[in-house]
Short mmCIF file of C-alpha atoms in Angstrom, two decimals:
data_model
loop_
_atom_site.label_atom_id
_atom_site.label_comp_id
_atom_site.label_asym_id
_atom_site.label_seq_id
_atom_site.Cartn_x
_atom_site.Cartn_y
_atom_site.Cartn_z
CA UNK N 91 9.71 -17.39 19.95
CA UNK N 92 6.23 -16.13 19.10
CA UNK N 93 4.92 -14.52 16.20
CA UNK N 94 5.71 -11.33 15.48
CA UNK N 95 4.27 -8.14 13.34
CA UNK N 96 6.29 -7.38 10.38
CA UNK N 97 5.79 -5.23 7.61
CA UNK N 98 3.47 -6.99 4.95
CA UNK N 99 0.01 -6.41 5.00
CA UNK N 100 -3.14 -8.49 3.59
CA UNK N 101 -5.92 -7.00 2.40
CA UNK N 102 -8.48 -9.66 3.17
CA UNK N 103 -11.67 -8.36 1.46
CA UNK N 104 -13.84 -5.13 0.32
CA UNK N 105 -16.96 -5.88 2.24
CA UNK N 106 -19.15 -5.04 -1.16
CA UNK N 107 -21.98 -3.52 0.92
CA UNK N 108 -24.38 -1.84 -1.41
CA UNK N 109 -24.96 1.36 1.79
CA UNK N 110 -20.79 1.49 2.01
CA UNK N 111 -18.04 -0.65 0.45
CA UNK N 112 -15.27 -0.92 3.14
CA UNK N 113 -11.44 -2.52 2.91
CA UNK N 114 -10.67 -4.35 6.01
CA UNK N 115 -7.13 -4.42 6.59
CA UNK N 116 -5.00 -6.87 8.29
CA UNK N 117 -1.34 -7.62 9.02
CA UNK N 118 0.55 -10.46 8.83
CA UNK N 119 2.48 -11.99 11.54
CA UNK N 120 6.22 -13.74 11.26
CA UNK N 121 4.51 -17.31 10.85
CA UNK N 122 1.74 -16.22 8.37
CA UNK N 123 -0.95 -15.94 10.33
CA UNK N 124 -3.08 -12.39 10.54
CA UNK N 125 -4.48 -9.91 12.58
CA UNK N 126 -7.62 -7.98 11.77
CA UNK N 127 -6.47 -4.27 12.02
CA UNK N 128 -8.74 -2.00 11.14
CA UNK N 129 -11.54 -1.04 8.27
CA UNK N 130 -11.72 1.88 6.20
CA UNK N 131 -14.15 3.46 3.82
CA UNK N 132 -13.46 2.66 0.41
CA UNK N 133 -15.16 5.81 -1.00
CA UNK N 134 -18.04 4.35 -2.64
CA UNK N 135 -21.58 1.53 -2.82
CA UNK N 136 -20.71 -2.37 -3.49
CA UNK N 137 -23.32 -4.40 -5.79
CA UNK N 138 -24.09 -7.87 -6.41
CA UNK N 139 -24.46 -9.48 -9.65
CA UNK N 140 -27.72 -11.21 -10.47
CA UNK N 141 -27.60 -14.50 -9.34
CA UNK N 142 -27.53 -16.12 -6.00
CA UNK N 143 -24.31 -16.81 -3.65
CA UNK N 144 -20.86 -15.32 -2.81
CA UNK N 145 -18.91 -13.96 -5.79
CA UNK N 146 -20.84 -11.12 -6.00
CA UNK N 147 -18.57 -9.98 -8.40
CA UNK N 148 -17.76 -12.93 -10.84
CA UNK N 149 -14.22 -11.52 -10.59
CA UNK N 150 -10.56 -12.03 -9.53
CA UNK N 151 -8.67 -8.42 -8.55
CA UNK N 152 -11.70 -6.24 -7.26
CA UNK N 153 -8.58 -5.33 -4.88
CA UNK N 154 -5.18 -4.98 -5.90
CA UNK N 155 -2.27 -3.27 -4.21
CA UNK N 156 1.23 -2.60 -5.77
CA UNK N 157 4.20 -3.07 -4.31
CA UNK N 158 6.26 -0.87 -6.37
CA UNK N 159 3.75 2.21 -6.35
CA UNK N 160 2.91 1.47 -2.33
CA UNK N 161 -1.11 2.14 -3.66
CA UNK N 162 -3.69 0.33 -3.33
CA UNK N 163 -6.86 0.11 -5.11
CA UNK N 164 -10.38 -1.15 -5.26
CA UNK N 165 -13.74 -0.84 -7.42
CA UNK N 166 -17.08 0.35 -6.01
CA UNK N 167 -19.16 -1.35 -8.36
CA UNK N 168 -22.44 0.31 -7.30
CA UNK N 169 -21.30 3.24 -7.69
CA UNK N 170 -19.26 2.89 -10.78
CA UNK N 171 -15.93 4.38 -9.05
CA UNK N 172 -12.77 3.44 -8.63
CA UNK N 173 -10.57 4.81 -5.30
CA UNK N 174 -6.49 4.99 -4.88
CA UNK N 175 -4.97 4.95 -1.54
CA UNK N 176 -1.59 5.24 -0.20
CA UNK N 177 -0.02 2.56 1.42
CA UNK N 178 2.41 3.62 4.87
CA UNK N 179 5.38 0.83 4.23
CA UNK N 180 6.47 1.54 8.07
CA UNK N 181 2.64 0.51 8.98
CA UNK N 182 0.74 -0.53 5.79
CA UNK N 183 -2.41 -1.33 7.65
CA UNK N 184 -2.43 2.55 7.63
CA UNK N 185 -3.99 3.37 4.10
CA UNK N 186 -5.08 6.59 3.05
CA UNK N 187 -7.14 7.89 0.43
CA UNK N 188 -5.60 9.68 -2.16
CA UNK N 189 -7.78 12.51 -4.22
CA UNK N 190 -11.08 11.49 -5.34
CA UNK N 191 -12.85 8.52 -6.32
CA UNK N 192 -13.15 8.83 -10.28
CA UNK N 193 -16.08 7.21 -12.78
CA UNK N 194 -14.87 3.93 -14.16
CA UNK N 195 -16.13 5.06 -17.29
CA UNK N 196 -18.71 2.10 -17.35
CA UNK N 197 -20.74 -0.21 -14.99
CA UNK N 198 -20.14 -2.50 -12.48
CA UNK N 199 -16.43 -2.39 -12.47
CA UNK N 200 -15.01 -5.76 -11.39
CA UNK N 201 -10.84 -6.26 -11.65
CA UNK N 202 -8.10 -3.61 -11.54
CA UNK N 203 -4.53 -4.08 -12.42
CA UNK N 204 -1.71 -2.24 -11.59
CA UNK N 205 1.26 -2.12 -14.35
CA UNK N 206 5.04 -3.03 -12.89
CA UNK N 207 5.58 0.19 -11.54
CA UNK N 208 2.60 0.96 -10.29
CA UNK N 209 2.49 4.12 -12.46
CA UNK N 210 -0.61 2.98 -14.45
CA UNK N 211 -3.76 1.12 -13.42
CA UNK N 212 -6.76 -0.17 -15.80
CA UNK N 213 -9.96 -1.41 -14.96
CA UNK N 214 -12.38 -3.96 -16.11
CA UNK N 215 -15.89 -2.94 -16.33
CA UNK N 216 -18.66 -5.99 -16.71
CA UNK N 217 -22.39 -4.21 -16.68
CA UNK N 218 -24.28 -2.79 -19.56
CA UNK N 219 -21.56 -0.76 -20.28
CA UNK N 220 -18.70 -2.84 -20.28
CA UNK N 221 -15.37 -2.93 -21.39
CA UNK N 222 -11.75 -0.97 -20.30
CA UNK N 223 -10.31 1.93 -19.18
CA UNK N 224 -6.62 3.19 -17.92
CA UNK N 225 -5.76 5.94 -15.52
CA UNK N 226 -2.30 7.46 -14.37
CA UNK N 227 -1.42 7.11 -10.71
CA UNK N 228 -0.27 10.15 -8.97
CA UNK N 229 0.71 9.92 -5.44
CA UNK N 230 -0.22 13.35 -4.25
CA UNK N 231 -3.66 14.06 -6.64
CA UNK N 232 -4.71 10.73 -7.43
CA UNK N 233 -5.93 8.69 -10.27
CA UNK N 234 -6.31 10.12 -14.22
CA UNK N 235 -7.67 8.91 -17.07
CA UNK N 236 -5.72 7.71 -19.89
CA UNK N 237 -6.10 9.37 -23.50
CA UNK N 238 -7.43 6.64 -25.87
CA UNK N 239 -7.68 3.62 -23.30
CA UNK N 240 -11.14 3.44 -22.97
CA UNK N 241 -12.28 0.65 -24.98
CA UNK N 242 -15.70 -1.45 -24.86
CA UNK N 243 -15.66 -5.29 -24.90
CA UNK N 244 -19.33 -5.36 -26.62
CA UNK N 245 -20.87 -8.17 -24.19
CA UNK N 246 -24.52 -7.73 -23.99
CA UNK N 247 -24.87 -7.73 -20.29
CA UNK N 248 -27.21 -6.17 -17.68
CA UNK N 249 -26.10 -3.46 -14.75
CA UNK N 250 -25.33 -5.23 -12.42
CA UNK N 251 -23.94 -7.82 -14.48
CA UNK N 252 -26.10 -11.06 -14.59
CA UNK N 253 -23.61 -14.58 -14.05
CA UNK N 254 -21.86 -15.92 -13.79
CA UNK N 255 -22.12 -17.08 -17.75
CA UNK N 256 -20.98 -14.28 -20.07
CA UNK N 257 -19.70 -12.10 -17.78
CA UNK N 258 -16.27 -10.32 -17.60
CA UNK N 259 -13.71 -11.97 -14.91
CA UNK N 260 -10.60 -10.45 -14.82
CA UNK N 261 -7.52 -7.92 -15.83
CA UNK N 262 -4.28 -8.21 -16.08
CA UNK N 263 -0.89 -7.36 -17.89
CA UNK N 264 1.30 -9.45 -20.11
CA UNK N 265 4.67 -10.23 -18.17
CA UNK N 266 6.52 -7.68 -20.39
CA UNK N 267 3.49 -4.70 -19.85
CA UNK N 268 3.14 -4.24 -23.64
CA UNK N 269 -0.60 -5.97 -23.67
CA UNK N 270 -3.46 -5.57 -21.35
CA UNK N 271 -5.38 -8.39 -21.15
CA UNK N 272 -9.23 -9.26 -20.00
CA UNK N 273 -11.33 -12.69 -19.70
CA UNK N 274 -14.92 -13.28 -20.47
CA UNK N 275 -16.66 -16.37 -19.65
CA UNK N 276 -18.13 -18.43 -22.28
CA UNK N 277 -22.24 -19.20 -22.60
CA UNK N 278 -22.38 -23.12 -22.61
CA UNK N 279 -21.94 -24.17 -25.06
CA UNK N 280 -20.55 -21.26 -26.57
CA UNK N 281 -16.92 -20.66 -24.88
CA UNK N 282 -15.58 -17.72 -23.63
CA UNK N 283 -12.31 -15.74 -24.38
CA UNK N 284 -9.49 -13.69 -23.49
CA UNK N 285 -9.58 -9.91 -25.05
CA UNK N 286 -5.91 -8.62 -25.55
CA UNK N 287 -5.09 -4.87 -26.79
CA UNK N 288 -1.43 -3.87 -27.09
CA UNK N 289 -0.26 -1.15 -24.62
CA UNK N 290 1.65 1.68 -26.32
CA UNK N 291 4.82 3.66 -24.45
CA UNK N 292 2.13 6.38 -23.52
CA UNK N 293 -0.04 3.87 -22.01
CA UNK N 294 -3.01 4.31 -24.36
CA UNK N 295 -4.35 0.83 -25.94
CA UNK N 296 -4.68 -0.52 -29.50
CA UNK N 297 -8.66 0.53 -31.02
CA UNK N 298 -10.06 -2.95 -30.61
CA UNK N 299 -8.63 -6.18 -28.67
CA UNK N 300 -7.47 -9.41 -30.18
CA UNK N 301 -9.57 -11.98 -29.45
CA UNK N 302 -7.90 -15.60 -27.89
CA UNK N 303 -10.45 -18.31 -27.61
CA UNK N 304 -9.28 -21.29 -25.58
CA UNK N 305 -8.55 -24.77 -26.55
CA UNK N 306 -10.86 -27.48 -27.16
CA UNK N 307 -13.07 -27.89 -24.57
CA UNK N 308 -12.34 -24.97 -22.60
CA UNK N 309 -15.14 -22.88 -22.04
CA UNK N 310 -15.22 -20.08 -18.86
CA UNK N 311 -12.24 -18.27 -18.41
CA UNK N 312 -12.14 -16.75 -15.36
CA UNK N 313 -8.72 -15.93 -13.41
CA UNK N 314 -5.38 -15.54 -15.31
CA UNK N 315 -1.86 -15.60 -14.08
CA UNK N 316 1.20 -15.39 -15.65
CA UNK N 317 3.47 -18.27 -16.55
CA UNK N 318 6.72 -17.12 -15.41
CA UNK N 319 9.13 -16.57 -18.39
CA UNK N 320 6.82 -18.01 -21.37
CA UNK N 321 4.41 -15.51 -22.57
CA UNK N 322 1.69 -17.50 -21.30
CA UNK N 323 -1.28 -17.17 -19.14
CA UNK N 324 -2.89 -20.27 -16.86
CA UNK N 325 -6.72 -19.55 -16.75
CA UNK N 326 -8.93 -20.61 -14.26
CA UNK N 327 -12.15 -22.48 -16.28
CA UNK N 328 -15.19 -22.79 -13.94
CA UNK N 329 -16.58 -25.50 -16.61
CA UNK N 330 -13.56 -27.60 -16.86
CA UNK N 331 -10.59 -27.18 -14.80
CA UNK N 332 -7.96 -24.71 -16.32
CA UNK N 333 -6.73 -23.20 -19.46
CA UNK N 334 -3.22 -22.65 -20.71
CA UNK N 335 -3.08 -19.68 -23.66
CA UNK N 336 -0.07 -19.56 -25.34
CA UNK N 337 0.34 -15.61 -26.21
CA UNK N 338 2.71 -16.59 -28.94
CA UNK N 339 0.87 -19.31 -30.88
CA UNK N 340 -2.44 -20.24 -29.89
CA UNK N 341 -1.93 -23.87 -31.03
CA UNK N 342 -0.07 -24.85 -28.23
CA UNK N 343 -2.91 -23.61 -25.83
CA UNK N 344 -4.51 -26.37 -23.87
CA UNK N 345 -7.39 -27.18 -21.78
CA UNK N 346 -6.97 -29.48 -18.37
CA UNK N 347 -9.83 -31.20 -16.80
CA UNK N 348 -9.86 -31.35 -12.90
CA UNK N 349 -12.09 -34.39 -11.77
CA UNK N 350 -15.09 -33.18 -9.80
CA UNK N 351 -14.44 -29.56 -9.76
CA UNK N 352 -17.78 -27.47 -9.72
CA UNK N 353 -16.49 -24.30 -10.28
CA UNK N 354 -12.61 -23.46 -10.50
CA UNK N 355 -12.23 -20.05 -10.48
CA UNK N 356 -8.77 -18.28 -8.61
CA UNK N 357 -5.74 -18.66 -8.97
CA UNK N 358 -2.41 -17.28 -8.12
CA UNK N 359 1.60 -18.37 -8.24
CA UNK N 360 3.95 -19.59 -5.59
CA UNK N 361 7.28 -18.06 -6.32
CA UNK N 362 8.46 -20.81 -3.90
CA UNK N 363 7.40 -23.91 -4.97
CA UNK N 364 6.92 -22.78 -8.56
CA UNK N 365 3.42 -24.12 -8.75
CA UNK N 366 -0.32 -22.20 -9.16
CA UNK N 367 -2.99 -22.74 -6.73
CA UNK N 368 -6.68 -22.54 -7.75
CA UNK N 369 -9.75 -22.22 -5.65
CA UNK N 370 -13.02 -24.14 -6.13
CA UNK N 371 -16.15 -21.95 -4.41
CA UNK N 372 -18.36 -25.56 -4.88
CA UNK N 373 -15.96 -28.23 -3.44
CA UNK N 374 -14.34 -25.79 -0.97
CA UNK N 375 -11.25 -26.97 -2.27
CA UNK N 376 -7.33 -25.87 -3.29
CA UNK N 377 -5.92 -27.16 -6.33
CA UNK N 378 -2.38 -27.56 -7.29
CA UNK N 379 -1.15 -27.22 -10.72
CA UNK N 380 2.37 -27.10 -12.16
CA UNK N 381 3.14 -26.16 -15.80
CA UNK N 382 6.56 -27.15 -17.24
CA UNK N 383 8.69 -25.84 -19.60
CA UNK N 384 6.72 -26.78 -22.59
CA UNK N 385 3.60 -25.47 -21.19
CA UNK N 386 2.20 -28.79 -20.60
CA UNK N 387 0.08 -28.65 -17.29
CA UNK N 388 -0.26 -31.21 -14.52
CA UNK N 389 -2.10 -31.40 -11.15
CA UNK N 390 0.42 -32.10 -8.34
CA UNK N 391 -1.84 -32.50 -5.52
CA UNK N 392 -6.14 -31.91 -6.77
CA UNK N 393 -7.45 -31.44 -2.96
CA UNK N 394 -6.51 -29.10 0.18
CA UNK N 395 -9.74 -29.12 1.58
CA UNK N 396 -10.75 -26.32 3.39
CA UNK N 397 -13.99 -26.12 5.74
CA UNK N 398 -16.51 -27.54 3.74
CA UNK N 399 -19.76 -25.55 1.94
CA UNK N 400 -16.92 -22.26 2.83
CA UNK N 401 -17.08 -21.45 -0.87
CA UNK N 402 -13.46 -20.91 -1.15
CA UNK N 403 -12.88 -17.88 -4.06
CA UNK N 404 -10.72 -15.04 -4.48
CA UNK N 405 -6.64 -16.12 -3.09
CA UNK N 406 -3.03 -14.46 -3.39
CA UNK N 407 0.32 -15.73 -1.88
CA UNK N 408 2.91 -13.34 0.27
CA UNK N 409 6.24 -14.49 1.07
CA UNK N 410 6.97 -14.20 4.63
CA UNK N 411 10.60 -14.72 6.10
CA UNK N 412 11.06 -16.82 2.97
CA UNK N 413 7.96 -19.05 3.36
CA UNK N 414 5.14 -18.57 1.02
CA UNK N 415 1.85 -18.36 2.55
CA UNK N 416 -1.39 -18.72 0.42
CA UNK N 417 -4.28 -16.68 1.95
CA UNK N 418 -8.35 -17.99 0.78
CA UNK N 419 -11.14 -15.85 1.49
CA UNK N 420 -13.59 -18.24 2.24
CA UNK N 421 -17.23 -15.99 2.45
CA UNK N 422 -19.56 -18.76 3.33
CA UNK N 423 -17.32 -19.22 6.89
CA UNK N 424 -16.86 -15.65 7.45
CA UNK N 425 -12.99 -16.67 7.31
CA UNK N 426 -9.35 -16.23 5.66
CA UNK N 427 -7.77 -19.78 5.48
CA UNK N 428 -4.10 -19.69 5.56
CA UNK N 429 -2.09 -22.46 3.76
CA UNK N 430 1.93 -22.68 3.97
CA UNK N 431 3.44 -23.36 0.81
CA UNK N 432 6.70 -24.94 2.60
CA UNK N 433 7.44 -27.32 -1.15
CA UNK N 434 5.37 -28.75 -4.25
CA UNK N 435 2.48 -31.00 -3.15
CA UNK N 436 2.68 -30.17 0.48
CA UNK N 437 0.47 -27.03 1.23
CA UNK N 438 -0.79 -27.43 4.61
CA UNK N 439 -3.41 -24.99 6.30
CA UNK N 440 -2.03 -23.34 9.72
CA UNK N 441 -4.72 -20.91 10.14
CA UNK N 442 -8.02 -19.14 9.34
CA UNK N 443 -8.78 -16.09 10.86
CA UNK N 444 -12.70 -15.11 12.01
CA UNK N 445 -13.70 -11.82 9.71
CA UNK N 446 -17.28 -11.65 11.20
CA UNK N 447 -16.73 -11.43 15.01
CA UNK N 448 -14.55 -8.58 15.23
CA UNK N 449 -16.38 -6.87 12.38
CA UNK N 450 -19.88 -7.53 13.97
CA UNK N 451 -18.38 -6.18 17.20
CA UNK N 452 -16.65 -2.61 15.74
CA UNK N 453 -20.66 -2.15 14.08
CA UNK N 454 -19.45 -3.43 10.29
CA UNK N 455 -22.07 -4.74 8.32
CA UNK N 456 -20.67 -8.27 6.69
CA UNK N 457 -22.80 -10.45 4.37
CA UNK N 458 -20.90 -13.50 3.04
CA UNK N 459 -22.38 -12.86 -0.60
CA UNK N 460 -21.13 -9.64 -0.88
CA UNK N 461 -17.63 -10.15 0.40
CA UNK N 462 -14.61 -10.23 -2.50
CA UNK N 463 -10.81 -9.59 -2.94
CA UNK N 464 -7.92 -10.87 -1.46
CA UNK N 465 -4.68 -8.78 -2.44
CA UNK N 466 -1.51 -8.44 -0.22
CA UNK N 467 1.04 -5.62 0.00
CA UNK N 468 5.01 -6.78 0.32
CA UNK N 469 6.87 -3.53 0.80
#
């Protein structure tokens, strides 16, 4: 039988342009694979950090959709705005904006998390004026701020943010929702850390964050997902490998090297196989990590090499007709790679789809150094 259209959607990228940020959307077939369906405005300017390459960002979640909520949202970080969209679950390629963009409250916003619900969704911002801010989501009017949940991160930075070093990377909540969490690269050899402010029942934050650094020789926190069940968070480290923080006692954090990385910096979690998958924009590679029960962490399989010099960086995984599919943007190859997760240590790529050709052709401006985000919708 051939592949078929179902209803899950991946949201491969937000262009970044600095004229017009646009989402393209695409859906994702019974095996996996996608189709490019169709690009819409995402209500504000993109920006790129100073320094050279993709990651224009230096950020996981510049794209984030919830499942719960069916919204979707994305920064503008040249324009300092954050937009909400509704997602159709009959057609989710079919998103529509919902009220207006609002101010981020700082500069160059970066990451966005929704809560469990999708009732609430905070945003990381990484220029001059840098720290967090939360907003209620409202289906009909939109997006509004938080009392007491905007709260700086103090980082002397530049608008646009200048990186990757020292920068902000990435937001997220605690498994439970009761702390908001952000990640700042270290300066070498100063390391980095993760920022944590408890999340009160109204959904405003504690005054100032706690402040995690990681273990011994961890150093540039970038992503962080949740360990399933522990309280924990695996961190991507550009300058080592990954990081394990241990919410509960910061002793039992660790640090794992990955031979000849360059610069890990994604990650996300395979429901399926149980494992976390981390992309490497300098080896073009996906790494394989599984952390066990006493939150010791182990590579399973260090290499799924994509097309090399692609500069493999932002990732997420949908689960399609039971099968977990792992979806790389890959900027430097105009390209999604597709991986199927079928069981630990046995990822295999099926796919990549071409971004640029049916872009170029439908008039959509594309650089590879601007693109970021990869977030996908499960209704």
């Amino acid at each position: 039988m051939p592949p078929y259209r179902i209803k899950l959607t991946s949201y491969p990228v937000i262009t970044n342009e600095p004229d017009e940020n646009m989402i393209i959307a695409a859906s994702i077939n019974s095996d996996g694979t996608l189709n490019l369906d169709r690009a819409v405005a995402a209500g504000g300017r993109g920006a790129h950090g100073i320094a050279d390459g993709p990651d224009a960002l230096f950020s996981q979640g510049a794209i984030k959709a919830s499942a719960k909520g069916k919204v979707l949202a994305t920064v503008n970080a040249g324009s300092n705005t954050v937009s909400l969209f509704s997602i159709d679950s009959k057609t989710p390629t079919n998103i529509n904006q919902i009220g207006d963009v609002v101010s981020s409250e700082g500069e160059f916003p970066m990451s966005l998390a929704f809560n469990t619900d999708g009732s609430r969704l905070c945003v990381l911002n990484g220029g001059a004026v840098n720290g967090v801010i939360c907003y209620t989501v409202d289906k009909k009017t939109g997006l509004t701020a938080l009392p007491n949940s905007l709260r700086p991160l103090r980082l002397n930075q530049t608008t646009p943010a200048t990186g990757p070093a020292g920068t902000a990377s990435h937001i997220i909540f605690s498994e439970d929702g009761k702390q908001l969490i952000a990640s700042v690269k270290g300066v070498p050899p100063t390391p980095g850390f993760l920022a944590v402010w408890d999340v009160k029942d109204d959904g405003s934050l504690s005054p100032d964050f706690k402040k995690i650094a990681p273990a011994k020789d961890g150093l540039l926190p970038f992503s962080m997902t949740v360990i399933p069940g522990k309280n924990a968070i695996l961190a991507t480290d550009a300058g080592l490998g990954f990081d394990i923080f241990d919410l509960k006692d910061n002793n039992k954090s660790s640090a794992i090297a990955i031979d000849g990385q360059i610069a890990t910096c994604w990650s996300s979690f395979s429901k399926k196989t149980g494992n976390f998958y981390l992309t490497d924009i300098g080896t073009a590679t996906v790494t394989e990590v599984h952390v066990d029960d006493n939150l010791k962490g182990s590579i399973v399989q260090q290499q799924y090499p994509q097309i090399p010099g692609s500069a493999t960086i932002d990732n997420d995984i949908a689960t399609v007709n039971g099968q977990d599919f792992l979806y790389v943007l890959a900027p430097n190859a105009t390209a999604v790679d597709v991986l199927l997760l079928d069981a630990p240590g046995s990822a295999k790529k099926i796919s990549t789809l071409d971004i640029s050709g049916p872009t170029k052709a439908a008039g959509i401006t594309i650089n590879p150094n601007n693109l970021q985000g990869m977030t996908t919708f499960t209704p």
